[in-house]
Coordinates of C-alpha atoms in Angstrom, one line a residue:
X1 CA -101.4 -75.7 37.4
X2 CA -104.3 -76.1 34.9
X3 CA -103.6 -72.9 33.7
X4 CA -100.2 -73.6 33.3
X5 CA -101.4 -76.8 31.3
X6 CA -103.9 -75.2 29.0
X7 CA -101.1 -72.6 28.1
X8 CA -98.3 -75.4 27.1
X9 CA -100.9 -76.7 24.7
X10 CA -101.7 -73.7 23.3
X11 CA -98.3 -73.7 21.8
X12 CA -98.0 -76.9 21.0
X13 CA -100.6 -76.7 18.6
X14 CA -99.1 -73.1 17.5
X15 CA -95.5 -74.8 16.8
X16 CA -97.2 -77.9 15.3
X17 CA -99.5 -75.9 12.6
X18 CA -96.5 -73.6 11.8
X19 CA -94.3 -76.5 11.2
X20 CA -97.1 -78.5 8.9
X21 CA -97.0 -75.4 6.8
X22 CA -93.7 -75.0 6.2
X23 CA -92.6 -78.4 5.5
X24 CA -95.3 -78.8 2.8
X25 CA -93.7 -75.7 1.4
X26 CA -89.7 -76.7 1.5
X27 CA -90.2 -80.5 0.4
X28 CA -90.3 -79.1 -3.6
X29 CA -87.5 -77.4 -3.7
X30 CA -85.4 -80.1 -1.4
X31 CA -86.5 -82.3 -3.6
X32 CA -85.6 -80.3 -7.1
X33 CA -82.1 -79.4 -5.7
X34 CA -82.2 -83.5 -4.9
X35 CA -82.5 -84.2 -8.5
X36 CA -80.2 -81.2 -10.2
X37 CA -77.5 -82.6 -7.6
X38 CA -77.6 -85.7 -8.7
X39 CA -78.4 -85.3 -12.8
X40 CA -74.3 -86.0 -13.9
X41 CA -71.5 -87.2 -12.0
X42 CA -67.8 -87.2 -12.7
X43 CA -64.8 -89.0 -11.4
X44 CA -61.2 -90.0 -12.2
X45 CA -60.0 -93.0 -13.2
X46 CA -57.9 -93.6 -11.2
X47 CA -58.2 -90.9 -8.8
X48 CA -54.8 -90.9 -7.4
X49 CA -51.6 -91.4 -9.0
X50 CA -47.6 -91.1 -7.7
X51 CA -45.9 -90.1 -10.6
X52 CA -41.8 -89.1 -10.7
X53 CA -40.6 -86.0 -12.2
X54 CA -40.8 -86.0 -15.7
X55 CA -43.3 -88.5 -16.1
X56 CA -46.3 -88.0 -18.1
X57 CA -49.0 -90.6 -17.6
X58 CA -53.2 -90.8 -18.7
X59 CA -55.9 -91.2 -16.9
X60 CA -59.8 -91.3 -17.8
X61 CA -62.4 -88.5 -17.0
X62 CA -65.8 -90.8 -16.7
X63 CA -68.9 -88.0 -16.9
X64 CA -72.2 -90.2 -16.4
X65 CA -76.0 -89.1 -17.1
X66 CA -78.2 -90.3 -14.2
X67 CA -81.6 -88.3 -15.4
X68 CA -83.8 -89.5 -18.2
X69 CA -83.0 -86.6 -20.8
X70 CA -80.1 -85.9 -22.7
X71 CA -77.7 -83.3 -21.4
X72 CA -74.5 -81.6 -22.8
X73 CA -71.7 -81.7 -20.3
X74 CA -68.4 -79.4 -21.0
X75 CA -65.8 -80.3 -18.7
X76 CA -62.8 -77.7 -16.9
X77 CA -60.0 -78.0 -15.0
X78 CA -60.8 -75.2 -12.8
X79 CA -58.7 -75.1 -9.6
X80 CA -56.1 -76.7 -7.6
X81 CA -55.9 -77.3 -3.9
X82 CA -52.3 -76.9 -3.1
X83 CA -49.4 -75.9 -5.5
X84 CA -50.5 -76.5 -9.0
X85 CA -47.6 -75.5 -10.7
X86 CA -46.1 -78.9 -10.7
X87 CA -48.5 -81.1 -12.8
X88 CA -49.8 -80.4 -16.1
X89 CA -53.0 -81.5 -17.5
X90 CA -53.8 -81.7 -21.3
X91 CA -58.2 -82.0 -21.3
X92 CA -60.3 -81.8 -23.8
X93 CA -63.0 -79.2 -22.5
X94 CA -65.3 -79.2 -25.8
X95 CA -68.6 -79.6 -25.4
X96 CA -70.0 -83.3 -24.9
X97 CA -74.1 -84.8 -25.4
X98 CA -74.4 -87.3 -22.9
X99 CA -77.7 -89.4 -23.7
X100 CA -80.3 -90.4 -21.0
X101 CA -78.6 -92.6 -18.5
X102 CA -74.9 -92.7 -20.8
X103 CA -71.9 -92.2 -20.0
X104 CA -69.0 -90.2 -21.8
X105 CA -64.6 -91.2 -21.1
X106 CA -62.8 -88.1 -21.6
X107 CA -58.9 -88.7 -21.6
X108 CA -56.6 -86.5 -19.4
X109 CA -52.7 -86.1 -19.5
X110 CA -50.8 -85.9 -16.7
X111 CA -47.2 -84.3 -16.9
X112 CA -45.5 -84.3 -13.3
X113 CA -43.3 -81.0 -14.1
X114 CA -40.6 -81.8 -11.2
X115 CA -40.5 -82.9 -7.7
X116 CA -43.4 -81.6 -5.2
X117 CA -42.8 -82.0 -1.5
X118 CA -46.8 -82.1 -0.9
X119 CA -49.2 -83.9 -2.7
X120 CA -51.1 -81.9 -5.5
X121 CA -55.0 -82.3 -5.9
X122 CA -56.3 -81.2 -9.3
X123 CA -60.0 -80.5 -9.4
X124 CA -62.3 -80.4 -12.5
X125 CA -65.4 -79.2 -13.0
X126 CA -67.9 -80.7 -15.2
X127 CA -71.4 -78.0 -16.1
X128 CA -74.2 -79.5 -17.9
X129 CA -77.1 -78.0 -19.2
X130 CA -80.4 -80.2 -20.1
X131 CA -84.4 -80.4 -20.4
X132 CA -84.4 -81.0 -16.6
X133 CA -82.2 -77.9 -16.2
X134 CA -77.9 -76.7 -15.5
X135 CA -75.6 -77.7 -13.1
X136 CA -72.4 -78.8 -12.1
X137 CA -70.0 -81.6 -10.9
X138 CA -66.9 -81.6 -9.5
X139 CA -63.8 -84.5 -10.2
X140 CA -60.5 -84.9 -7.8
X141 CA -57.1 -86.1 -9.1
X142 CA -54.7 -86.8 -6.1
X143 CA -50.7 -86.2 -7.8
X144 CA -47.9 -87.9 -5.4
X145 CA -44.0 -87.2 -6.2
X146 CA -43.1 -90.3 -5.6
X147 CA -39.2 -91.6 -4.4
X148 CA -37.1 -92.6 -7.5
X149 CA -36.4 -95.8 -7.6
X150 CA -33.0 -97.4 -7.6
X151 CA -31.4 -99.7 -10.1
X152 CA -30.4 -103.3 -9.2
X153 CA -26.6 -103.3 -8.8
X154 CA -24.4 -104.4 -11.6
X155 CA -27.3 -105.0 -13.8
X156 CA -24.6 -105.1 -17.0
X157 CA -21.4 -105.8 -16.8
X158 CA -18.6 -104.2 -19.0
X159 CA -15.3 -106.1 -19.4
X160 CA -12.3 -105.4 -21.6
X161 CA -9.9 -107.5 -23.0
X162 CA -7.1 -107.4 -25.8
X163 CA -3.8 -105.1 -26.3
X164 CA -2.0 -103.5 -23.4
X165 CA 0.7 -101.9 -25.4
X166 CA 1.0 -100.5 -29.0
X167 CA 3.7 -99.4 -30.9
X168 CA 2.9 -95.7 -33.4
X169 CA 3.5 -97.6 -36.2
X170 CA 1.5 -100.4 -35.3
X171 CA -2.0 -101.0 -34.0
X172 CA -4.2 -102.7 -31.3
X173 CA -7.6 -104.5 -30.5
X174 CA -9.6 -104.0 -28.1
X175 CA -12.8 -106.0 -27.6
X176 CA -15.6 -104.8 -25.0
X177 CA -18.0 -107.6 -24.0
X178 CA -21.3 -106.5 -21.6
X179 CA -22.4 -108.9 -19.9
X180 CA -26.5 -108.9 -17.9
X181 CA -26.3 -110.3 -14.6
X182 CA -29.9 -109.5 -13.4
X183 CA -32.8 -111.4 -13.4
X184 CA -34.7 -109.0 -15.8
X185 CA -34.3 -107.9 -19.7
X186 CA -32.0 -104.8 -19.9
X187 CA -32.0 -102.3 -23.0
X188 CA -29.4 -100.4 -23.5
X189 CA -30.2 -96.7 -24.3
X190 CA -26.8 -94.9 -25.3
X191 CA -23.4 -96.8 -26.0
X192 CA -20.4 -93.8 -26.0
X193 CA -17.1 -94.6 -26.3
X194 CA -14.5 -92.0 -24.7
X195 CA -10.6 -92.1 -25.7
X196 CA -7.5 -89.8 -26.3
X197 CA -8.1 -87.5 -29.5
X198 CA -5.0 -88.4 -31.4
X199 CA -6.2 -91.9 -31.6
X200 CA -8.7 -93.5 -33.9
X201 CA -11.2 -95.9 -33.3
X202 CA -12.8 -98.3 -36.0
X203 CA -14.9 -101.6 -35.7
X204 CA -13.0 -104.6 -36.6
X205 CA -14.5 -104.7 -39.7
X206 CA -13.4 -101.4 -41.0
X207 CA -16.2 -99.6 -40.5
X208 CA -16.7 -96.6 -38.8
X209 CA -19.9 -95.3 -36.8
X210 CA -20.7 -91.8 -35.5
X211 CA -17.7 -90.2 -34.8
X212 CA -16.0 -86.7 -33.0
X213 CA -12.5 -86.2 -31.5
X214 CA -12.3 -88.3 -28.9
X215 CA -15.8 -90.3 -28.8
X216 CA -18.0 -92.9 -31.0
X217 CA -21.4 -94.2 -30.6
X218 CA -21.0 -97.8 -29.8
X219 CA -23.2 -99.6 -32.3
X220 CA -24.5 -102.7 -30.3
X221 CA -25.8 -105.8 -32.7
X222 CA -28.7 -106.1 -30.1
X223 CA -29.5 -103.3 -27.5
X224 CA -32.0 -105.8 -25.5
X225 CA -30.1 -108.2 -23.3
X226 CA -32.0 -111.0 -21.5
X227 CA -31.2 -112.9 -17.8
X228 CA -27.5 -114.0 -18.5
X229 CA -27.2 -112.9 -22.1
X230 CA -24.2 -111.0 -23.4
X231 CA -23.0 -108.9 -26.3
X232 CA -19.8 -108.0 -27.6
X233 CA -17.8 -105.0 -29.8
X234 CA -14.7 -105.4 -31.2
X235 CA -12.8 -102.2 -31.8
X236 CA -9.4 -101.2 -33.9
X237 CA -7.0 -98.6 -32.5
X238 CA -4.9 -96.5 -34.4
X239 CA -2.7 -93.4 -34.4
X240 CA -2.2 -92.2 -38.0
X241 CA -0.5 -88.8 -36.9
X242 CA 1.6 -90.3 -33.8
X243 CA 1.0 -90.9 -30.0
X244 CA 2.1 -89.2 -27.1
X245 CA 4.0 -92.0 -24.9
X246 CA 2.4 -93.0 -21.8
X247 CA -1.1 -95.0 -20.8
X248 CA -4.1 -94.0 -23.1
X249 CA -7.2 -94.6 -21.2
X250 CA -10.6 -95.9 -23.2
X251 CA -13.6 -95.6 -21.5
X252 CA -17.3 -97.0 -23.2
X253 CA -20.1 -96.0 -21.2
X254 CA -23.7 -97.3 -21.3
X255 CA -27.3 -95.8 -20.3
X256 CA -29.8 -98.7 -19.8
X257 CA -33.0 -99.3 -18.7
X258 CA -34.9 -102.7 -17.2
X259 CA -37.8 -103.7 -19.3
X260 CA -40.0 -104.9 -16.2
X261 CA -39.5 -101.6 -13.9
X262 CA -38.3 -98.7 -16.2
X263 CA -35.7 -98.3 -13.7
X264 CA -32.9 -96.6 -15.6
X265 CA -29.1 -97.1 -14.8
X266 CA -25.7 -96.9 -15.8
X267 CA -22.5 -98.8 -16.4
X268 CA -18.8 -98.4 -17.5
X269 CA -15.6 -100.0 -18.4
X270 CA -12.2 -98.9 -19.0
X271 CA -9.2 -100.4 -21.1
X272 CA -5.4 -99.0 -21.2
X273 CA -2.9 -99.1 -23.5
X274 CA 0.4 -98.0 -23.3
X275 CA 2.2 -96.0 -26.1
X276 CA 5.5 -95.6 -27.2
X277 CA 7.2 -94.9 -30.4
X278 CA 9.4 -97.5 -32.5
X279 CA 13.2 -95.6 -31.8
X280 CA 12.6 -93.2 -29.3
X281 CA 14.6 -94.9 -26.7
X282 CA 17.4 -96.3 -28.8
X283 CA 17.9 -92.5 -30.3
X284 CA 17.9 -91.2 -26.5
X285 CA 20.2 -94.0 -25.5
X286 CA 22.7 -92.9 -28.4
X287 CA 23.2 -89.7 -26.3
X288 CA 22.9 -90.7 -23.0
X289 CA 20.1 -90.0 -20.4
X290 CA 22.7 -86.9 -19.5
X291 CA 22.3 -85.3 -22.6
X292 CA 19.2 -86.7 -24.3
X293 CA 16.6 -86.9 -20.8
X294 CA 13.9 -86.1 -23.7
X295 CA 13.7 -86.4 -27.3
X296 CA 13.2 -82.7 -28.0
X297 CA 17.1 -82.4 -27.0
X298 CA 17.6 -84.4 -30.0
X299 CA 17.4 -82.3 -32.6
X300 CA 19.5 -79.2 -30.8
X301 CA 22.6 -81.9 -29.5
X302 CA 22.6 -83.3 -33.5
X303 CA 23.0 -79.5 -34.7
X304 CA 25.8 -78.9 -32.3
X305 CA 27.8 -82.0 -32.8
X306 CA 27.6 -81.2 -36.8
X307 CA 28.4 -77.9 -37.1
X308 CA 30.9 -78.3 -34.5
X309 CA 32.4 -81.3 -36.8
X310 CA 32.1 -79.3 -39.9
X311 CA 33.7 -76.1 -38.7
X312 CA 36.8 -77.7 -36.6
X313 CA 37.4 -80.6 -39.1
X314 CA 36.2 -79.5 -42.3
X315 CA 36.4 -75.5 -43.3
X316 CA 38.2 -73.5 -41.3
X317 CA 39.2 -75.9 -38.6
X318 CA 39.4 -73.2 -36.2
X319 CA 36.9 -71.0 -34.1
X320 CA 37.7 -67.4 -34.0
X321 CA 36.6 -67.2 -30.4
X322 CA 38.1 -69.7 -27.5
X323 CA 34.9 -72.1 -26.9
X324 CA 36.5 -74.2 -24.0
X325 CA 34.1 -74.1 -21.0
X326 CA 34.8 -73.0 -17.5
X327 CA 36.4 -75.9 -15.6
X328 CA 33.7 -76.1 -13.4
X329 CA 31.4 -77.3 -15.9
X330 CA 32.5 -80.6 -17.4
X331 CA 32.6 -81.0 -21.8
X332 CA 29.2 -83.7 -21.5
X333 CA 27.3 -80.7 -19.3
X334 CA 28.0 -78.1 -21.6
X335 CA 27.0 -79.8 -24.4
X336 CA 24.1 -80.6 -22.7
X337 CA 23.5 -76.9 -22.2
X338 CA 23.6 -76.0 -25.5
X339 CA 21.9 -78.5 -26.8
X340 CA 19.0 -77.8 -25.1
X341 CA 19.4 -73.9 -25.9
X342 CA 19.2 -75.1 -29.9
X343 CA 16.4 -77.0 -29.4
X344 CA 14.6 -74.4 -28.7
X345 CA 13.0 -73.0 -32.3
X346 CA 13.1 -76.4 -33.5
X347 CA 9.5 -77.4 -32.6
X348 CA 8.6 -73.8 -34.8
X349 CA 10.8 -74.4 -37.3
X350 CA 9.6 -78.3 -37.6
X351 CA 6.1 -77.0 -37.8
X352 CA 7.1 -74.5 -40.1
X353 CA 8.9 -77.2 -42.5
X354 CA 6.3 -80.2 -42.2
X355 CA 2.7 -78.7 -40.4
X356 CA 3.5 -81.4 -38.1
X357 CA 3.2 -81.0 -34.4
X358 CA 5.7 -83.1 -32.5
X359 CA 5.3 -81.8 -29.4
X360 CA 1.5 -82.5 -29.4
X361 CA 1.8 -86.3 -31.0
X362 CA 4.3 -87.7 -33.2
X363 CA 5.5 -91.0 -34.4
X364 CA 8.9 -92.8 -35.6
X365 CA 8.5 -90.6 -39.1
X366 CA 8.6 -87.3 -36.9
X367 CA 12.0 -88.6 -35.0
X368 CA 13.7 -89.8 -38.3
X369 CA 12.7 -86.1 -39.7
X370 CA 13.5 -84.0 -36.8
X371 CA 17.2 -85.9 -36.7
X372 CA 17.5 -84.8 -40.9
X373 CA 16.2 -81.1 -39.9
X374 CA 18.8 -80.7 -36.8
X375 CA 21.6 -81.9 -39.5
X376 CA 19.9 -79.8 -42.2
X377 CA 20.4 -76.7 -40.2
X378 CA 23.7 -77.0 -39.0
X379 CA 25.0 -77.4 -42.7
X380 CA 23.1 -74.1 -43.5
X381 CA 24.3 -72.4 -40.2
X382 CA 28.1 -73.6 -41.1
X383 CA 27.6 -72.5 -44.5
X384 CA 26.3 -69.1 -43.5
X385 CA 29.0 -68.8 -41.0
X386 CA 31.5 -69.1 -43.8
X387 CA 29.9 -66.8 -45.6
X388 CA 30.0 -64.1 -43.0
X389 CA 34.0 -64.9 -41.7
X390 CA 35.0 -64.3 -45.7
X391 CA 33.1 -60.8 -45.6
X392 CA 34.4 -60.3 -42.1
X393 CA 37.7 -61.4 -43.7
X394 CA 38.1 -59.1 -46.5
X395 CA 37.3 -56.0 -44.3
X396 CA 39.4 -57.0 -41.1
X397 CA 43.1 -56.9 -40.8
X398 CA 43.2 -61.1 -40.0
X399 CA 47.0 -62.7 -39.3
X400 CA 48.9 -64.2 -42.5
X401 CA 47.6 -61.5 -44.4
X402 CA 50.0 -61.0 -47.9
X403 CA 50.9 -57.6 -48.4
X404 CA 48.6 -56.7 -51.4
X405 CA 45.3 -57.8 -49.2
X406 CA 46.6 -55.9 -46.3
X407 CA 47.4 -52.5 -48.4
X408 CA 43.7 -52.8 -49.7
X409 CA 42.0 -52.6 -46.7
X410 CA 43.8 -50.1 -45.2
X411 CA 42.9 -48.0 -48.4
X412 CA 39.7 -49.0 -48.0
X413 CA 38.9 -46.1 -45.1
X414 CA 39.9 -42.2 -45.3
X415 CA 42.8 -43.2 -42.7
X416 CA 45.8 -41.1 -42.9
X417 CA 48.9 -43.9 -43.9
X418 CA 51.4 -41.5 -43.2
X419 CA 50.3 -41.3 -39.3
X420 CA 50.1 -45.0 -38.3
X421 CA 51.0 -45.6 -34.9
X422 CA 54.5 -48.0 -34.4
X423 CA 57.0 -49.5 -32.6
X424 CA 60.5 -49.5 -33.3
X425 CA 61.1 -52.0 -30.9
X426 CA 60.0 -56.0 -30.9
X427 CA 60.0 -59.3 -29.2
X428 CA 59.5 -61.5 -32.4
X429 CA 56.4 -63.9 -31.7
X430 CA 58.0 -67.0 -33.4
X431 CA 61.3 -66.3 -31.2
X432 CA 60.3 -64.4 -27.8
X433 CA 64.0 -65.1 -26.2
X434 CA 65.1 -62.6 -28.4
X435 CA 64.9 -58.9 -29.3
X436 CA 64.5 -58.0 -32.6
X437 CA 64.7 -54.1 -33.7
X438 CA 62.4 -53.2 -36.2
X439 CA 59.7 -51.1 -37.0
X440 CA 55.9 -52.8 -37.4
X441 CA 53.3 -50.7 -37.3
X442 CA 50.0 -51.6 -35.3
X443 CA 47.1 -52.4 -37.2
X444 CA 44.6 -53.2 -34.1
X445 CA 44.8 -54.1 -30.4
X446 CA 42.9 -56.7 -28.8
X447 CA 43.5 -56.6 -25.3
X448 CA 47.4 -58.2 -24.5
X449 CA 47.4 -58.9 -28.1
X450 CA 48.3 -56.8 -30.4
X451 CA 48.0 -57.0 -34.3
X452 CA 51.1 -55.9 -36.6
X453 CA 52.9 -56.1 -39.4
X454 CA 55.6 -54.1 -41.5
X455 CA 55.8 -51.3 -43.4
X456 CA 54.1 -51.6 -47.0
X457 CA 56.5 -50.7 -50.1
X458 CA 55.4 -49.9 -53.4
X459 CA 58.7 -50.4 -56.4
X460 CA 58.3 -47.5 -58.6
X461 CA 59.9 -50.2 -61.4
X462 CA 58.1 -48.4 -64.1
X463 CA 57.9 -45.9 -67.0
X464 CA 58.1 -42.2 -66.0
X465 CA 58.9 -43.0 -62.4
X466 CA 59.2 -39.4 -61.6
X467 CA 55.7 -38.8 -62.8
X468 CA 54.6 -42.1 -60.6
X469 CA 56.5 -40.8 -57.7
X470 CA 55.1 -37.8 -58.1
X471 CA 51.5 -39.1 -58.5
X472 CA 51.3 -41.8 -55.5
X473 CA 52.7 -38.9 -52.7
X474 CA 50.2 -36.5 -53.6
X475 CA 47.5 -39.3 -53.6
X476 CA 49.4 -40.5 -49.8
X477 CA 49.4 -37.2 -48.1
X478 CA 46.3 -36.0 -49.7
X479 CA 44.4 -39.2 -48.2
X480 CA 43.0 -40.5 -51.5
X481 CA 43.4 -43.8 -50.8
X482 CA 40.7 -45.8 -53.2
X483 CA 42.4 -43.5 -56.1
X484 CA 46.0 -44.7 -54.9
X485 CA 45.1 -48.6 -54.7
X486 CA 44.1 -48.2 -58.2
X487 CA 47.1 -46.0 -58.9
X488 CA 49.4 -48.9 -57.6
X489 CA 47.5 -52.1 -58.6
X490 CA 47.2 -50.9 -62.4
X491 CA 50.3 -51.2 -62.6
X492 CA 52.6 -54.8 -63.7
X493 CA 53.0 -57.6 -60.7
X494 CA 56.3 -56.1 -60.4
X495 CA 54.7 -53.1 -59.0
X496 CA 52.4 -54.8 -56.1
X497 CA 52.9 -53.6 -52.7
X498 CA 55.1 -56.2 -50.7
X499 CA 56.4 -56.2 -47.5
X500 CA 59.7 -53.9 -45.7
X501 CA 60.2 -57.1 -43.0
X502 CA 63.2 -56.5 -41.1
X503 CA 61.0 -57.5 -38.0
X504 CA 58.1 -59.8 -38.7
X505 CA 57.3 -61.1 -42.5
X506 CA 53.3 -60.8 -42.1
X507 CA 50.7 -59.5 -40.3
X508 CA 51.5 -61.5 -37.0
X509 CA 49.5 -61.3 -33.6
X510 CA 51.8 -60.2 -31.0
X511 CA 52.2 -59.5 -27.6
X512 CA 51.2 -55.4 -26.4
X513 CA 54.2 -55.8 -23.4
X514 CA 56.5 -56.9 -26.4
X515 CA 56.2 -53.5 -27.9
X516 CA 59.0 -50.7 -27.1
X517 CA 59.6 -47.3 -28.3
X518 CA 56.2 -46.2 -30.3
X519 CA 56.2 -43.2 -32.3
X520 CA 54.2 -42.6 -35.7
X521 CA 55.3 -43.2 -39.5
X522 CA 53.8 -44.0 -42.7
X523 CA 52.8 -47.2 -43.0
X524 CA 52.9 -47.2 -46.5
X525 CA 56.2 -45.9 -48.9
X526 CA 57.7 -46.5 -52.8
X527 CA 61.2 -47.9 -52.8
X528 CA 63.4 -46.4 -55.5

């Protein structure tokens, strides 16, 4: 046991004397590290923000000289500890001399890009070099996305008042009045008002403020509104190019924000007004819902009703087609029908005329011009039918025809006139109870109908009627017709062809089944 003993002190004394010369040894260089630790700190004032996305926000970088010598600090945003990407920070990282025991307050922006779901720590480091030697500190900034706040309800308060209705001609007035209800100032941001393009929007006084098709910055007199304050706008609506009938909706819309929170919100008010256009319905009613059930029918029933007036009561007072509809469609339907049908190209053509678009917008102007344009173009139409029945006229065999007009258009083709297709038998049309023999010769058929009329003389009344005689059968049997119209018609009046009418006196429309015994004969001849 004593030896035991003597042995434990033994190395006692060993660990003791090992120990005395190692401390001696580490306490300078503790100590320095101590000190260079210690020369400069840095911090962040404040060191933790919650920020929203978007939001930029400065902070102060305090860098403070604990030695006794003057150092130069240069400050870095060296490294993040989570995502980084959302905040920003603008630094200045030039060089700074911090005196003995001073202080230096670097600012520092902080932009919160968008929305983090962690918080983000931004660390800085701040290197110094001095008499007393280098080193380094190290500054946190804690970045929070914080919950966006919400606005207090019904902050401002839009109402609307004035007109509910407005005629084309006419106008209206509309006055917006936005009204704070909260217990904080308001400022309003944006003021937009929204409507129909074909209107126009003016302040009362006649002014007008930023404008596009369809929307107008609101100029406010005051864009701060305290507790229970209020503002108003009055507005003038017009339509200088027409309206189309119906409810136009106007909508002003306003961004604000409170003063005390920066809480930004939004309000909006409406105000309708219904359109119409002076006449419209008393020009529909004219017609009837029946005919008229919009007024782009107008202008097709108006060119209907004239030309039909014109042509049956006027010039030539008689269609040459049967117009009566079937008898299952009524006279006010089929009018209808067409009427629609006409109305067709007139939105073109009233484009065409004016540049005007009714079918966009239009006004009481537009109605009193498209009922002028749907008369307009039925006098031309009636006039360019009559132009085209007198050319049709003059070529085709038509019934009444005199002799002379019907001998120039049968010369008027290389037809042979000595081969004309007869009948030596007819019913006369003006007396069908009797039979009537006679030869007419056919000039066209149409169906049941047949068209007819004598046989053509020409007197040979004249000097040298042998040479005449001679002259107008070669010209007949040689088909030189053109040459034997002129041959005949140079001649005195007493010469003109006239009728042979032992049957009918004229051309005369007549019925096929009244027509016996056809054979072929020359439909014109020359009487002694």
């Amino acid at each position: 046991m004593s030896g035991l003993r003597r042995w434990s002190v033994i190395a006692a004394w060993v660990v003791a004397a090992i120990t005395g010369l190692l401390i001696p040894a580490a306490m300078p260089v503790s100590a320095a590290a101590t000190a260079a630790a210690s020369a400069v700190s840095a911090s962040y004032t404040p060191a933790e923000l919650e920020m929203l996305p978007g939001e930029t926000r400065t902070v102060a970088l305090l860098v403070e000289n604990t030695t006794g010598v003057p150092v130069t600090a240069t400050s870095t945003v060296a490294q993040t500890e989570g995502n980084s990407d959302p905040v920003t920070i603008g630094l200045d990282e030039t060089a700074k001399s911090i005196p003995a025991g001073g202080s230096v307050a670097l600012e520092a922006t902080v932009t919160l890009v968008h929305r983090s779901a962690f918080p983000v720590t931004v660390v800085t480091t701040v290197a110094y070099t001095g008499p007393g030697g280098s080193g380094s500190a190290i500054a946190s900034l804690k970045v929070t996305s914080g919950a966006t706040p919400t606005a207090a309800p019904g902050a401002l308060v839009i109402t609307a008042s004035g007109d509910a209705a407005m005629v084309d001609t006419s106008g209206a007035d509309v006055i917006f009045t936005v009204q704070n209800n909260g217990a904080t100032l308001q400022r309003i941001t944006t003021a937009t008002l929204t409507f129909p393009t074909f209107l126009q929007v003016k302040l009362a006084d006649g002014s007008v403020s930023k404008e596009s098709a369809g929307t107008m910055t609101v100029p406010f007199t005051t864009d701060a509104l305290n507790a229970g304050n209020g503002t108003a706008i009055h507005l003038r609506v017009t339509a200088p190019k027409g309206v189309q009938p119906g409810n136009a909706l106007i909508t002003l819309s306003l961004n604000y924000d409170d003063a005390v929170s920066g809480t930004p919100a939004f309000s909006t008010g409406t105000h309708t007004i219904g359109l119409t256009v002076f006449g419209e319905e008393a020009v529909k009613g004219a017609f009837g819902a029946a005919l008229a059930p919009a007024l782009f029918v107008v202008p097709g029933l108006l060119f209907v009703l004239v030309l039909w007036f014109l042509w049956m009561h006027v010039y030539p007072r008689r269609f040459p087609v049967d117009m009566t509809p079937p008898s299952a469609i009524s006279a006010a339907v089929a009018l209808a029908i067409l009427g629609v049908l006409c109305a067709l190209p007139f939105p073109y053509l009233y484009r065409l005329v004016t540049g005007r678009d009714y079918i966009v917008v239009y006004s009481f102007a537009d109605i009193g011009l498209m009922c002028a344009l749907g008369i307009a173009v039925a006098v031309v139409a009636w006039g360019a039918g009559l132009g085209i029945r007198g050319i049709v006229r003059r070529y085709r065999f038509m019934p009444g025809d005199p002799a002379p007009t019907t001998f120039r258009k049968l010369t008027r083709g290389r037809r042979n006139l000595t081969q004309v297709q007869n009948a030596l038998h007819v019913r006369h049309a003006e007396d069908p109870k009797d039979d009537i023999d006679g030869t007419v010769f056919i000039l066209r058929v149409d169906g049941t109908k047949a068209l007819v009329c004598p046989k053509i003389t020409t007197p040979t009344v004249v000097e040298n009627n042998h040479q005449y005689s001679l002259e107008f059968e070669r010209l007949l049997t040689g088909k030189k017709n053109r040459k034997l119209y002129r041959e005949v018609t140079k001649h005195e009046a007493a010469t003109l062809p006239r009728y042979d009418s032992s049957s009918v006196s004229a051309v005369a429309a007549v019925d096929v089944a009244d027509l016996k015994s056809f054979g072929r004969g020359r439909i014109v001849d020359q009487t002694g």
